[in-house]
mmCIF file of C-alpha atoms and ligand atoms in Angstrom:
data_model
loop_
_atom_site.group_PDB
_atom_site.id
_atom_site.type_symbol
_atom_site.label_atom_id
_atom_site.label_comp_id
_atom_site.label_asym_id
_atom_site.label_seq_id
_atom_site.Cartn_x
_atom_site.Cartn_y
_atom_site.Cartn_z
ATOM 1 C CA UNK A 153 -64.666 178.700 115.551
ATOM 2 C CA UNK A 154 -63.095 180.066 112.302
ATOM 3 C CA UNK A 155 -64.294 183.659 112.772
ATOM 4 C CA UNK A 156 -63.562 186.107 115.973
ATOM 5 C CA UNK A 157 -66.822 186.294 117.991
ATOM 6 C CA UNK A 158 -68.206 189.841 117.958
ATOM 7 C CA UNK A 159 -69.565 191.299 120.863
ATOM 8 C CA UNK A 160 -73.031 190.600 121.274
ATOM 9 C CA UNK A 161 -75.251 193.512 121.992
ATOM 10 C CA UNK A 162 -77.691 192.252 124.498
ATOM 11 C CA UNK A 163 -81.006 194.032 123.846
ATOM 12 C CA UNK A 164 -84.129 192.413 124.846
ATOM 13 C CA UNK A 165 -86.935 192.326 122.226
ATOM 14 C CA UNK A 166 -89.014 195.212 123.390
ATOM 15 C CA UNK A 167 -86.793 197.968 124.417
ATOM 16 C CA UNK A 168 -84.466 197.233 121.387
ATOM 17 C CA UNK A 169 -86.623 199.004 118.498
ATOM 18 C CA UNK A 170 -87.056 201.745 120.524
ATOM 19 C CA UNK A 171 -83.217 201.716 120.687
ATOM 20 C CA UNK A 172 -82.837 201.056 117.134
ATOM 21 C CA UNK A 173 -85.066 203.957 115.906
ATOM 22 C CA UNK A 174 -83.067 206.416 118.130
ATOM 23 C CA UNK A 175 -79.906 205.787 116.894
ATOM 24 C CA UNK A 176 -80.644 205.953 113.112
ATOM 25 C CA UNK A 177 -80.672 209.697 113.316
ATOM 26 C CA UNK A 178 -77.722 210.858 110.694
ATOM 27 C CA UNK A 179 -78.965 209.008 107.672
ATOM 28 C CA UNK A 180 -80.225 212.263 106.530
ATOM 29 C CA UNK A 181 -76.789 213.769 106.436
ATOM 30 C CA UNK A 182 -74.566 214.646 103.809
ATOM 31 C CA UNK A 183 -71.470 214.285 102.684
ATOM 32 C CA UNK A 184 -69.964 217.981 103.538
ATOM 33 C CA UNK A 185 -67.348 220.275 104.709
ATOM 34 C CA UNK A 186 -66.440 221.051 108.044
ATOM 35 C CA UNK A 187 -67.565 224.118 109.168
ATOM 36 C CA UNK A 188 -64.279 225.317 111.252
ATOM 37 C CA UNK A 189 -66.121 228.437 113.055
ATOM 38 C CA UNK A 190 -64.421 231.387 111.311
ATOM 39 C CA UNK A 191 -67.117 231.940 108.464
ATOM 40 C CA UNK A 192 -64.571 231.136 105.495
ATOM 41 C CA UNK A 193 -64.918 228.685 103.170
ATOM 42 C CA UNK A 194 -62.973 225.461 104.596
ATOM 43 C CA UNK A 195 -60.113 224.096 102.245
ATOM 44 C CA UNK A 196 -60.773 221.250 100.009
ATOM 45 C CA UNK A 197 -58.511 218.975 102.038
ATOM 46 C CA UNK A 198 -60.975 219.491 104.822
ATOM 47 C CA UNK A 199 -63.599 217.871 102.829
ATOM 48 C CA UNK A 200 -65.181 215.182 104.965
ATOM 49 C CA UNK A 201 -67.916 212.745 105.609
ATOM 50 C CA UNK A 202 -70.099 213.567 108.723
ATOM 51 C CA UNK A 203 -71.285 210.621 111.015
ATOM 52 C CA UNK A 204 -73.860 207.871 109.933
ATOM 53 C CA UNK A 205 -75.318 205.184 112.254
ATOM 54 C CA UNK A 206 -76.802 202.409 110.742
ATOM 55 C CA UNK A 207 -78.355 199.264 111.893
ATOM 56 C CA UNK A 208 -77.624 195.678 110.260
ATOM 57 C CA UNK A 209 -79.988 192.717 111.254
ATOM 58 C CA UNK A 210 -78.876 188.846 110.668
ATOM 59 C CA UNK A 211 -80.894 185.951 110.799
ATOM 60 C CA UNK A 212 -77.586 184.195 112.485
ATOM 61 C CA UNK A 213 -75.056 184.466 115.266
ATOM 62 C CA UNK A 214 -71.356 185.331 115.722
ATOM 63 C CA UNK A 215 -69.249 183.177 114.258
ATOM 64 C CA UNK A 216 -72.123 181.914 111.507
ATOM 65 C CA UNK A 217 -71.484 183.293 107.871
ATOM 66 C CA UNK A 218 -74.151 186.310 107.747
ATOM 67 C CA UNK A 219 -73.265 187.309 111.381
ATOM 68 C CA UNK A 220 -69.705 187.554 110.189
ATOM 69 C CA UNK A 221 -70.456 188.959 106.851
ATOM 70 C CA UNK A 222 -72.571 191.791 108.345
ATOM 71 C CA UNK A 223 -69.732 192.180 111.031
ATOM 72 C CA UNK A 224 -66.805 192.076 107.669
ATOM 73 C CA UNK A 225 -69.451 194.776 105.855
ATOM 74 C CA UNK A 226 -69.800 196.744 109.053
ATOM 75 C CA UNK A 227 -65.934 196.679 109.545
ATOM 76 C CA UNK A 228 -64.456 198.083 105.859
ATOM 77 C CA UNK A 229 -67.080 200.166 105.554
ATOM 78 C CA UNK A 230 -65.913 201.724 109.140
ATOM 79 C CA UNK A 231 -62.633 201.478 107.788
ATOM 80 C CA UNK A 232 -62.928 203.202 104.165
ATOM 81 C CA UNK A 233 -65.115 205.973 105.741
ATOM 82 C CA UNK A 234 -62.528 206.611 108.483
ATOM 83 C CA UNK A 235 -64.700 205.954 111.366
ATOM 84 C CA UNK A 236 -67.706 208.217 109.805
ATOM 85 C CA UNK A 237 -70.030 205.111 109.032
ATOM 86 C CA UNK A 238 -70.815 202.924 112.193
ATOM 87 C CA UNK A 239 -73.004 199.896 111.884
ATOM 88 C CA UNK A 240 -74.536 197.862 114.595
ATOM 89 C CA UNK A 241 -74.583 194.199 113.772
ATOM 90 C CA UNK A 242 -77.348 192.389 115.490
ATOM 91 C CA UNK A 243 -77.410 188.402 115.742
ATOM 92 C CA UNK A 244 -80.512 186.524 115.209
ATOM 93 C CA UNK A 245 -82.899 186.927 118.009
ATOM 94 C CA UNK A 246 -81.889 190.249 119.131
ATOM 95 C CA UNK A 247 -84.196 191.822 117.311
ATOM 96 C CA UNK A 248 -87.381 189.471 116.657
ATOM 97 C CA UNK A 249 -87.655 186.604 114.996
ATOM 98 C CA UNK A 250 -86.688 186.318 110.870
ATOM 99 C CA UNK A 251 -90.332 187.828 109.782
ATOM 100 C CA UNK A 252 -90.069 190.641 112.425
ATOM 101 C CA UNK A 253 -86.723 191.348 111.140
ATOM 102 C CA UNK A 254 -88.023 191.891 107.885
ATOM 103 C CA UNK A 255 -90.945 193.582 108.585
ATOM 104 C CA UNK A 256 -88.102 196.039 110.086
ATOM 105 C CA UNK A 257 -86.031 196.838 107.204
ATOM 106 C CA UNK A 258 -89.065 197.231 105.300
ATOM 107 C CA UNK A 259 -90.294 200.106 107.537
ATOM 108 C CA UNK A 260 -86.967 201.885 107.631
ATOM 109 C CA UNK A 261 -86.650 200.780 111.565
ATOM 110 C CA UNK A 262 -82.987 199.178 110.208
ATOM 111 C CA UNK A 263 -81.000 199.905 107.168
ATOM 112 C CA UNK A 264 -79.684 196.421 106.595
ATOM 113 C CA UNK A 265 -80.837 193.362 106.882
ATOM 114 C CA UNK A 266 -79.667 189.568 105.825
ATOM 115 C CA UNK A 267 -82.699 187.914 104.346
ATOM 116 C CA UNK A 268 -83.263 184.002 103.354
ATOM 117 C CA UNK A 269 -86.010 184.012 100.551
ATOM 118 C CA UNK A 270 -87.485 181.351 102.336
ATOM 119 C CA UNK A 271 -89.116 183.599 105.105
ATOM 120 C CA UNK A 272 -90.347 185.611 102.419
ATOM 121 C CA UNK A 273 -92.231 183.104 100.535
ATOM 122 C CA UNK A 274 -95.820 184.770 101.636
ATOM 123 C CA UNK A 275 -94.526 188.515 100.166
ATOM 124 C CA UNK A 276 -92.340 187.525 97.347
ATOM 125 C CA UNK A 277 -93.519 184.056 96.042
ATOM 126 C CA UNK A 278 -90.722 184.085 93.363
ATOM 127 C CA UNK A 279 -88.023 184.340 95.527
ATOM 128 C CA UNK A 280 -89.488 180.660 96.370
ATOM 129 C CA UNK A 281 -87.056 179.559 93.307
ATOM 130 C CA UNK A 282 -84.270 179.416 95.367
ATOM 131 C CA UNK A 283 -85.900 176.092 97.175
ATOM 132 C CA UNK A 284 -85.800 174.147 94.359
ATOM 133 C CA UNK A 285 -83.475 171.365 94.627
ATOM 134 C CA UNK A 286 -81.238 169.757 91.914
ATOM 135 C CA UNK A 287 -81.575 173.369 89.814
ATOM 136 C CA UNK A 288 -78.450 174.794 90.443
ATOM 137 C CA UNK A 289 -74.779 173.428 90.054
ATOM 138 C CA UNK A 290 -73.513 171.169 92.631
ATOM 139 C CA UNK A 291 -70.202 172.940 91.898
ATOM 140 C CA UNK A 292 -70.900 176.261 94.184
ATOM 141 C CA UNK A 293 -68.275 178.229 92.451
ATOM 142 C CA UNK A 294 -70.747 178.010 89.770
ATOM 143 C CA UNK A 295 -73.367 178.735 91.464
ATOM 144 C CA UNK A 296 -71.822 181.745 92.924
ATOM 145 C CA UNK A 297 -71.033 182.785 89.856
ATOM 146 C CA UNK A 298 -74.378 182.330 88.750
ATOM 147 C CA UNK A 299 -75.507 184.891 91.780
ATOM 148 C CA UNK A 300 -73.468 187.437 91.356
ATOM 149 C CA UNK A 301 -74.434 187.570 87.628
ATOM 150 C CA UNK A 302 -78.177 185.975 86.799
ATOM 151 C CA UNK A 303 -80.221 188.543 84.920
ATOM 152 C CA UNK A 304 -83.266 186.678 86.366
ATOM 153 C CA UNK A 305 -82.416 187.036 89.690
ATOM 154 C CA UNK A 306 -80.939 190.610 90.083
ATOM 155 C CA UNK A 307 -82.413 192.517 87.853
ATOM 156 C CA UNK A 308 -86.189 190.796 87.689
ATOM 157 C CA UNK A 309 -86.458 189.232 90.982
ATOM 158 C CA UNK A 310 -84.634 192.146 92.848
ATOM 159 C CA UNK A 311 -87.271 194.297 91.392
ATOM 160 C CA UNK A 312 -90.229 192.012 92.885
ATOM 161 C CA UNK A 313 -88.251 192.111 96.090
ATOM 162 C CA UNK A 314 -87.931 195.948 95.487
ATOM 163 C CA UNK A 315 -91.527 196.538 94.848
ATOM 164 C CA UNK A 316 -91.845 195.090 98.996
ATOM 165 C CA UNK A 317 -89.382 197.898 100.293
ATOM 166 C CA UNK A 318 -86.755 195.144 100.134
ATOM 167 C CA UNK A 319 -83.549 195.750 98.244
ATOM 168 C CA UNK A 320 -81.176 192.947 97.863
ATOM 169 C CA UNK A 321 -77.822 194.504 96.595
ATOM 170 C CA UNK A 322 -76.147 190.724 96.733
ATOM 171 C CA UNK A 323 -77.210 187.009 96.703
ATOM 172 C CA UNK A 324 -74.527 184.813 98.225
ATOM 173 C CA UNK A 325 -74.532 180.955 98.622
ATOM 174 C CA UNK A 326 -73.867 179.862 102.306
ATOM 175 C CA UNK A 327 -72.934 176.521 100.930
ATOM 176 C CA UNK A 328 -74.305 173.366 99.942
ATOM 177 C CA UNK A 329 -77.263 171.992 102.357
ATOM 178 C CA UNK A 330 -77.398 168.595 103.456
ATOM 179 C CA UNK A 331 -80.119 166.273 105.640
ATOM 180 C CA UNK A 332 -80.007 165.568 109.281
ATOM 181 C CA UNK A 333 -81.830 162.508 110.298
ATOM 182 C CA UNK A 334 -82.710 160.788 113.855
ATOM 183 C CA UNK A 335 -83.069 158.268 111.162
ATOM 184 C CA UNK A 336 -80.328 157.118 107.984
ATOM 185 C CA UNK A 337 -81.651 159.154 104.692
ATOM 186 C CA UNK A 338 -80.323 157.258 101.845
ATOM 187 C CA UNK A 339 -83.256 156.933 99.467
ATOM 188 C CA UNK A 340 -86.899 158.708 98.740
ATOM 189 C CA UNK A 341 -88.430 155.699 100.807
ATOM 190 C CA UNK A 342 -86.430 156.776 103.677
ATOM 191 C CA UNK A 343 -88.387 159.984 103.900
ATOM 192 C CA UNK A 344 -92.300 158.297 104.035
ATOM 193 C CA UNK A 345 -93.276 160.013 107.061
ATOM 194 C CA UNK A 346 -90.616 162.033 108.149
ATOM 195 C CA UNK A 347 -91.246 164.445 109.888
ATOM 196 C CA UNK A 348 -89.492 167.026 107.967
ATOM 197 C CA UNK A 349 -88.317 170.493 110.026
ATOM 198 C CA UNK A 350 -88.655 173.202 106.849
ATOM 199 C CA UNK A 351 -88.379 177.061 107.018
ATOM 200 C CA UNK A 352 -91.560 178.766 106.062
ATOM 201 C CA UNK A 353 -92.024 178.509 102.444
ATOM 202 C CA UNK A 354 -94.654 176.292 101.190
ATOM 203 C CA UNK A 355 -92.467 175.330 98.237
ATOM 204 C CA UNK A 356 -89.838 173.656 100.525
ATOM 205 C CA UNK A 357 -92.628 172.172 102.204
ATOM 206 C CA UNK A 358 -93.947 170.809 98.861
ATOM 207 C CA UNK A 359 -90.734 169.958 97.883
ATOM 208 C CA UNK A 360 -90.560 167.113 100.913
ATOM 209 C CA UNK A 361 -93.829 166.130 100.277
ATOM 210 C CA UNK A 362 -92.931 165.234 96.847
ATOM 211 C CA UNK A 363 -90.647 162.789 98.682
ATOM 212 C CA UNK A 364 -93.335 161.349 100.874
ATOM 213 C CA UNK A 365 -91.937 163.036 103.706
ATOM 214 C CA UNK A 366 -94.396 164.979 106.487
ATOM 215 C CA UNK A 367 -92.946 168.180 106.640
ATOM 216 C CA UNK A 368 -93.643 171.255 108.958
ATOM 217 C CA UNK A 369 -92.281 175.030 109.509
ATOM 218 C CA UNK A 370 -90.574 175.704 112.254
ATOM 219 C CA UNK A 371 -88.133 178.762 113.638
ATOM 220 C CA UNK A 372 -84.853 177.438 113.773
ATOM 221 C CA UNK A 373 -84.664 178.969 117.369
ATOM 222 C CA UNK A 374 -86.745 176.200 118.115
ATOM 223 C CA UNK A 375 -84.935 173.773 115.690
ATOM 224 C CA UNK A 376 -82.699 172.029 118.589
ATOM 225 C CA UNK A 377 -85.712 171.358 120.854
ATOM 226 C CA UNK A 378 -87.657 170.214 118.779
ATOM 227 C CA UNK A 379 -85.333 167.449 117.431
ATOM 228 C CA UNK A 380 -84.750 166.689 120.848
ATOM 229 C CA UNK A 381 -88.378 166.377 121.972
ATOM 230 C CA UNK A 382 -88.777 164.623 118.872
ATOM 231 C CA UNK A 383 -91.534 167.196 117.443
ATOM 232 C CA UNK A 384 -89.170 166.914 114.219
ATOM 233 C CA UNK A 385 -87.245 164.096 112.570
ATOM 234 C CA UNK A 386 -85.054 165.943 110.738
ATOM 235 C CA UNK A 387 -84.092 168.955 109.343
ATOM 236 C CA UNK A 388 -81.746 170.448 106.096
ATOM 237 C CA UNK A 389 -79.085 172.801 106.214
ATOM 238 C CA UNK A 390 -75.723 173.991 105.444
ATOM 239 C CA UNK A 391 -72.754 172.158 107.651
ATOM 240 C CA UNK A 392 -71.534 175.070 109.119
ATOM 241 C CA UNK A 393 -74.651 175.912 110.577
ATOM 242 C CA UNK A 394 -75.663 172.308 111.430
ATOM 243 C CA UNK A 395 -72.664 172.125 114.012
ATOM 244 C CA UNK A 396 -72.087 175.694 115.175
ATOM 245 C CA UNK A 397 -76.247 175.229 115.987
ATOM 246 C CA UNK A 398 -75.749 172.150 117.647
ATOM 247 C CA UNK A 399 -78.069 170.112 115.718
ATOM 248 C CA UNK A 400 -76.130 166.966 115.210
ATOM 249 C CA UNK A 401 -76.255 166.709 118.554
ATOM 250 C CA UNK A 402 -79.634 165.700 118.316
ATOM 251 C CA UNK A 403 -79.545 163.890 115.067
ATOM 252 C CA UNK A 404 -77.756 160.496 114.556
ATOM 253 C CA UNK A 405 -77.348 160.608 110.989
ATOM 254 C CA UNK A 406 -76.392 163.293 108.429
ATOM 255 C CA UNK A 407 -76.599 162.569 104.677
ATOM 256 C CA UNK A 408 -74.068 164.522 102.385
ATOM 257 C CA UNK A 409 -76.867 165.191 99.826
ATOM 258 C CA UNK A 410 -75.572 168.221 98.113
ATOM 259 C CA UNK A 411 -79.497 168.614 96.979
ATOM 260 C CA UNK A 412 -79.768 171.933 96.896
ATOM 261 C CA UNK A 413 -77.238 174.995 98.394
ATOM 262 C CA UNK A 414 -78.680 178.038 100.823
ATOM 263 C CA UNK A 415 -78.645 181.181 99.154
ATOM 264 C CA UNK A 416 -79.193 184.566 101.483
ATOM 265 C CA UNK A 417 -79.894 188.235 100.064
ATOM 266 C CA UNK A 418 -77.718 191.102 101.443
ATOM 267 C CA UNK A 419 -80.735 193.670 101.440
ATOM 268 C CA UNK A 420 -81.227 197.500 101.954
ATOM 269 C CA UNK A 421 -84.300 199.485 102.575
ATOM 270 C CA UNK A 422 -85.030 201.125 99.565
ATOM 271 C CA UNK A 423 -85.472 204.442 100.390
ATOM 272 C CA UNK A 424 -82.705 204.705 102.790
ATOM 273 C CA UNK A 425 -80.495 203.409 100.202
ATOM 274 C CA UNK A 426 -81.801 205.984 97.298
ATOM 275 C CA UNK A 427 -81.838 208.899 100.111
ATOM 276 C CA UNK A 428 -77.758 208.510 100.497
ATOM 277 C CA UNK A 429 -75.524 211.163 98.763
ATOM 278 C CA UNK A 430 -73.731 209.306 95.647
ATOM 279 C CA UNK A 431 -70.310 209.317 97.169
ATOM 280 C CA UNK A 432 -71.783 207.816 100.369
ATOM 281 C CA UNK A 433 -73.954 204.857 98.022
ATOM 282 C CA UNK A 434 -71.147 204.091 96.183
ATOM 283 C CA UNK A 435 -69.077 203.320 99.304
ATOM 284 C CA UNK A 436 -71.748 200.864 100.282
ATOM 285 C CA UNK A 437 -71.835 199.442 96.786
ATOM 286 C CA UNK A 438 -68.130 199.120 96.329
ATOM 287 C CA UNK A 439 -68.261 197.150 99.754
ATOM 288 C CA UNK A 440 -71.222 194.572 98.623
ATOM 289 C CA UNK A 441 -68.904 193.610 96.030
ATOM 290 C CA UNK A 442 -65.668 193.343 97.891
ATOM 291 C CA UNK A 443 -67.553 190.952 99.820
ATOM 292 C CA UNK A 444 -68.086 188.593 97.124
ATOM 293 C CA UNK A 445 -65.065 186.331 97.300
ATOM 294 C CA UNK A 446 -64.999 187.261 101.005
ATOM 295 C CA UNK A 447 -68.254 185.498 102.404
ATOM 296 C CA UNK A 448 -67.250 182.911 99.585
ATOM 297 C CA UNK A 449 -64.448 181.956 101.205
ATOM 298 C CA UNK A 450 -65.772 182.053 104.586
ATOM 299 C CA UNK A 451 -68.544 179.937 103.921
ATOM 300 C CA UNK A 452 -66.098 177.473 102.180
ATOM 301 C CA UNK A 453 -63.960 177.309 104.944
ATOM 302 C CA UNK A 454 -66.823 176.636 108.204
ATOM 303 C CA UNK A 455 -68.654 174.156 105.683
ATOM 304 C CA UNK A 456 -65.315 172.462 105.564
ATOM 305 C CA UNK A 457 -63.515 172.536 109.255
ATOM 306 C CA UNK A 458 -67.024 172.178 110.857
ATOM 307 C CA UNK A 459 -68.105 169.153 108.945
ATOM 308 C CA UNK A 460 -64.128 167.509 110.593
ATOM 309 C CA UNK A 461 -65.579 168.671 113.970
ATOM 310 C CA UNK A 462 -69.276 166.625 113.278
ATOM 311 C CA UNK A 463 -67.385 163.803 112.462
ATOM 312 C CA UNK A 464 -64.680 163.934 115.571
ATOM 313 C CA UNK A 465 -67.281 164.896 118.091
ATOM 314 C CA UNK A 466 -67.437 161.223 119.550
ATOM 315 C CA UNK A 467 -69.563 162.771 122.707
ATOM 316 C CA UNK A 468 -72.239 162.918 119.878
ATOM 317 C CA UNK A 469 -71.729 160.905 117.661
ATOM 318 C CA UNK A 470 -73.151 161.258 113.836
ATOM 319 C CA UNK A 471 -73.114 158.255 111.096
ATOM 320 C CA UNK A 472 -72.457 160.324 107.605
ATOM 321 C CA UNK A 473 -73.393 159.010 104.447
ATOM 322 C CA UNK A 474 -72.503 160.432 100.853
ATOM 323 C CA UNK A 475 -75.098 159.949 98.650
ATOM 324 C CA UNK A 476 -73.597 158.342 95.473
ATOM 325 C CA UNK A 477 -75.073 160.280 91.725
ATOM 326 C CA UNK A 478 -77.594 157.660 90.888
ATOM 327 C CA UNK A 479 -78.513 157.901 94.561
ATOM 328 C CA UNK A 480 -78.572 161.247 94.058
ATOM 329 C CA UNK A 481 -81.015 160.612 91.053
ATOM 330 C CA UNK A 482 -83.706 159.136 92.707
ATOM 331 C CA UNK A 483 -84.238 162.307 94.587
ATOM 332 C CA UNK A 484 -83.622 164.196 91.509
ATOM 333 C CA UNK A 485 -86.077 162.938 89.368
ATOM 334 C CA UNK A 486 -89.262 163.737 92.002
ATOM 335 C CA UNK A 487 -87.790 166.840 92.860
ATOM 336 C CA UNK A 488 -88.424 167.636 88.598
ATOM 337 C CA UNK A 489 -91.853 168.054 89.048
ATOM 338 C CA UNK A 490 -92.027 170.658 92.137
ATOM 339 C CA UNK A 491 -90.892 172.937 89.432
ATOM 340 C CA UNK A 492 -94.230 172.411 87.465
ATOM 341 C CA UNK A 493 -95.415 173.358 90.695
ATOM 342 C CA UNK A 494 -93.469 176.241 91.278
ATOM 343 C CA UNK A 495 -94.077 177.298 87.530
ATOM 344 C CA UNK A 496 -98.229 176.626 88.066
ATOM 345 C CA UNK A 497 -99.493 176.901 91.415
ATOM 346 C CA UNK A 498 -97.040 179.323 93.287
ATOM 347 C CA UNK A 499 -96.464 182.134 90.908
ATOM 348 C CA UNK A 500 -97.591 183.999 87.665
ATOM 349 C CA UNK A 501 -96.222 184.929 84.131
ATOM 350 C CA UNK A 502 -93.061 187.174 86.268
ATOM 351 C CA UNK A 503 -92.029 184.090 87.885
ATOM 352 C CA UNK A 504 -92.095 181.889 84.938
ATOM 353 C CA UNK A 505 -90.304 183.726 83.293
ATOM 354 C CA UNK A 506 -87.867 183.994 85.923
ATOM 355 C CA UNK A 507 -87.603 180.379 85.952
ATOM 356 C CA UNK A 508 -87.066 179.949 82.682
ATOM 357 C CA UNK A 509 -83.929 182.456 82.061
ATOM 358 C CA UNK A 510 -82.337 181.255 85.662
ATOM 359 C CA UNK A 511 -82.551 177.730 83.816
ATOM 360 C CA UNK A 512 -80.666 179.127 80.613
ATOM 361 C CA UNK A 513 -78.343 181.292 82.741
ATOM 362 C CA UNK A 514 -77.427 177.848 84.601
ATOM 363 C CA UNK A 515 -77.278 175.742 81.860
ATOM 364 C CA UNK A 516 -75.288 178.080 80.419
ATOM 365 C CA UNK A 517 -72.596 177.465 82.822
ATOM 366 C CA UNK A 518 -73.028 173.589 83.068
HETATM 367 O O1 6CS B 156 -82.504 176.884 108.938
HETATM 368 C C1 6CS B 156 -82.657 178.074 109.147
HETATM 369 O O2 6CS B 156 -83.765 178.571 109.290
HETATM 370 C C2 6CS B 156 -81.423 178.955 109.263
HETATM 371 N N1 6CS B 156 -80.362 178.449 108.444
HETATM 372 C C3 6CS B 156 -79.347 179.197 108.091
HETATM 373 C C4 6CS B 156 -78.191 178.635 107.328
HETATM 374 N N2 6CS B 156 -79.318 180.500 108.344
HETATM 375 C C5 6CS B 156 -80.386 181.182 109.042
HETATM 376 C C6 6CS B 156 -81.679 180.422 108.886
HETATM 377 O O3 6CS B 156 -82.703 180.990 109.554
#
């Protein structure tokens, strides 16, 4: 595994958001001086931060990218605060499942949360964008690039995710996504009647449909069983998370399709975040960006090493394909037409608009 595996805090379900809500206490604290018990005015050099205790949720485990990014956030801002700010990391699971989790942040029960749009399809229909395939770069420098500084998607769609108690202070790319098959996937025909494992966004749902493909929601706690047990065919994700989740296990074929990449939203509750003293905010905010080339790199590096380990594990062995660009085509020209969708039946005038400057902020850098 590329990244140290944190302790995992062992909490079941139910006595965990009890647990949670206790511990938030200091987050109405202030940045202050220490009162040193003989009634004069401490020196400047005294000036410190008192204690916070925050909670960060993930929709992943330890040693997958938002595990360790919450983990790498947790840790420098530990570090730059000089042990004042403590975080709690908690792995996928630990504290519900991915809905439950954001119900959570949006109720103040945690500070921090990891979010993938696609669980949020239901609330924030826009954020739905992000399951387009073929829209942005293949080349995910680009794409991250694209993140960090899209108009359309910090500034208009944050504010639609803001207006749900969400606050995403960064989008980051967890690298490119690719198909998992109990059958080869080398062509649209390949997917009539596939049963197609999707998160829960009825855009990513449409968009396999639009192959021919039978697709169907599932948690991906329940991914592995059900590809076993042959509820599912197949399923789409990043490579890191493919093999540290066991999948290809399961799954005798994995197409390097490159069709779309998995972007996640670092995310605050709102009110929390607006409720910290400036010096304490800007801590946090000079820490989201430090992370930038950070969970960059990270996800560069598991997509990479993890894809040699699918390839070498000969206990379960996986036949990958690379799709070839006019391979690549086929798919690309019925994914075209989800966006009509997208544009007609899943949101309004916001998210057309939205649409249309991410499409000049990406052709822009194409
Ligand atoms: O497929 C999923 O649902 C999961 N995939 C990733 C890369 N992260 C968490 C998410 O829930």
């Amino acid at each position: 595994m590329f990244f140290k595996k944190r302790g995992w805090k062992a909490f079941a379900f139910t006595g965990a958001l009890s647990m949670v809500l206790a511990a938030c206490g200091s987050d109405d604290t202030e940045m202050g001086t220490v009162d040193d018990g003989n009634g004069e005015a401490p020196a400047s050099d005294e000036v410190t931060m008192e204690e916070y205790n925050w909670q960060f949720v993930t929709e992943e485990m330890p040693g997958q990218v938002q595990y360790e990014y919450a983990a790498k956030f947790a840790d420098l801002l530990n570090e730059k605060s000089d042990g004042q700010i403590n975080i709690d990391v908690y792995e996928f699971g630990g504290l519900g499942s991915e809905v439950d989790q954001v119900e959570m942040l949006q109720n103040g029960a945690v500070q921090f949360a990891i979010v993938s749009p696609g669980f949020t399809g239901g609330m924030v229909a826009e954020g739905q964008v992000f399951a387009l395939q073929f829209l942005f770069p293949e080349d995910l420098e680009k794409t991250q690039e694209i993140l960090n500084t899209s108009e359309a998607i910090n500034t208009k769609l944050g504010e639609l995710y803001e207006a749900q108690n969400i606050k995403p202070l960064a989008f980051f790319t967890e690298g490119a996504m690719q198909w998992t098959g109990s059958r080869e996937l080398r062509t649209p025909e390949d997917f009539s009647g596939f049963k197609m494992r999707t998160q829960e966004s009825p855009l990513i749902i449409e968009s396999y449909k639009a192959y021919g493909a039978a697709p169907s929601a599932l948690s991906w706690g329940e991914l592995y069983t059900g590809l076993q047990q042959g509820l599912v065919d197949g399923q789409e994700n990043p490579i890191f998370f493919i093999e540290d989740a066991r999948f290809h296990e399961q799954q005798d074929h994995m197409t390097i399709s490159n069709h779309n990449n998995y972007v996640a939203m670092a995310t605050v509750n709102p009110d929390f975040y607006n409720g910290l003293p400036d010096d304490v905010r800007a801590l946090v905010d000079e820490t989201i960006e430090e992370m930038r080339p950070i969970v960059f790199d990270m996800q560069q590096e598991m997509n990479e090493s993890l894809l040699d380990s699918i390839i070498e594990d000969t206990d379960h062995p996986t036949e990958v394909i690379e799709l070839t660009e006019a391979e690549r085509d086929a798919f690309r020209e019925l994914a075209l037409p989800v966006r009509e969708y997208y544009r007609n039946e899943v949101v309004g005038d916001e998210g057309r608009e939205i649409l249309e400057l991410l499409e000049e902020e990406i052709a822009a850098h194409e």
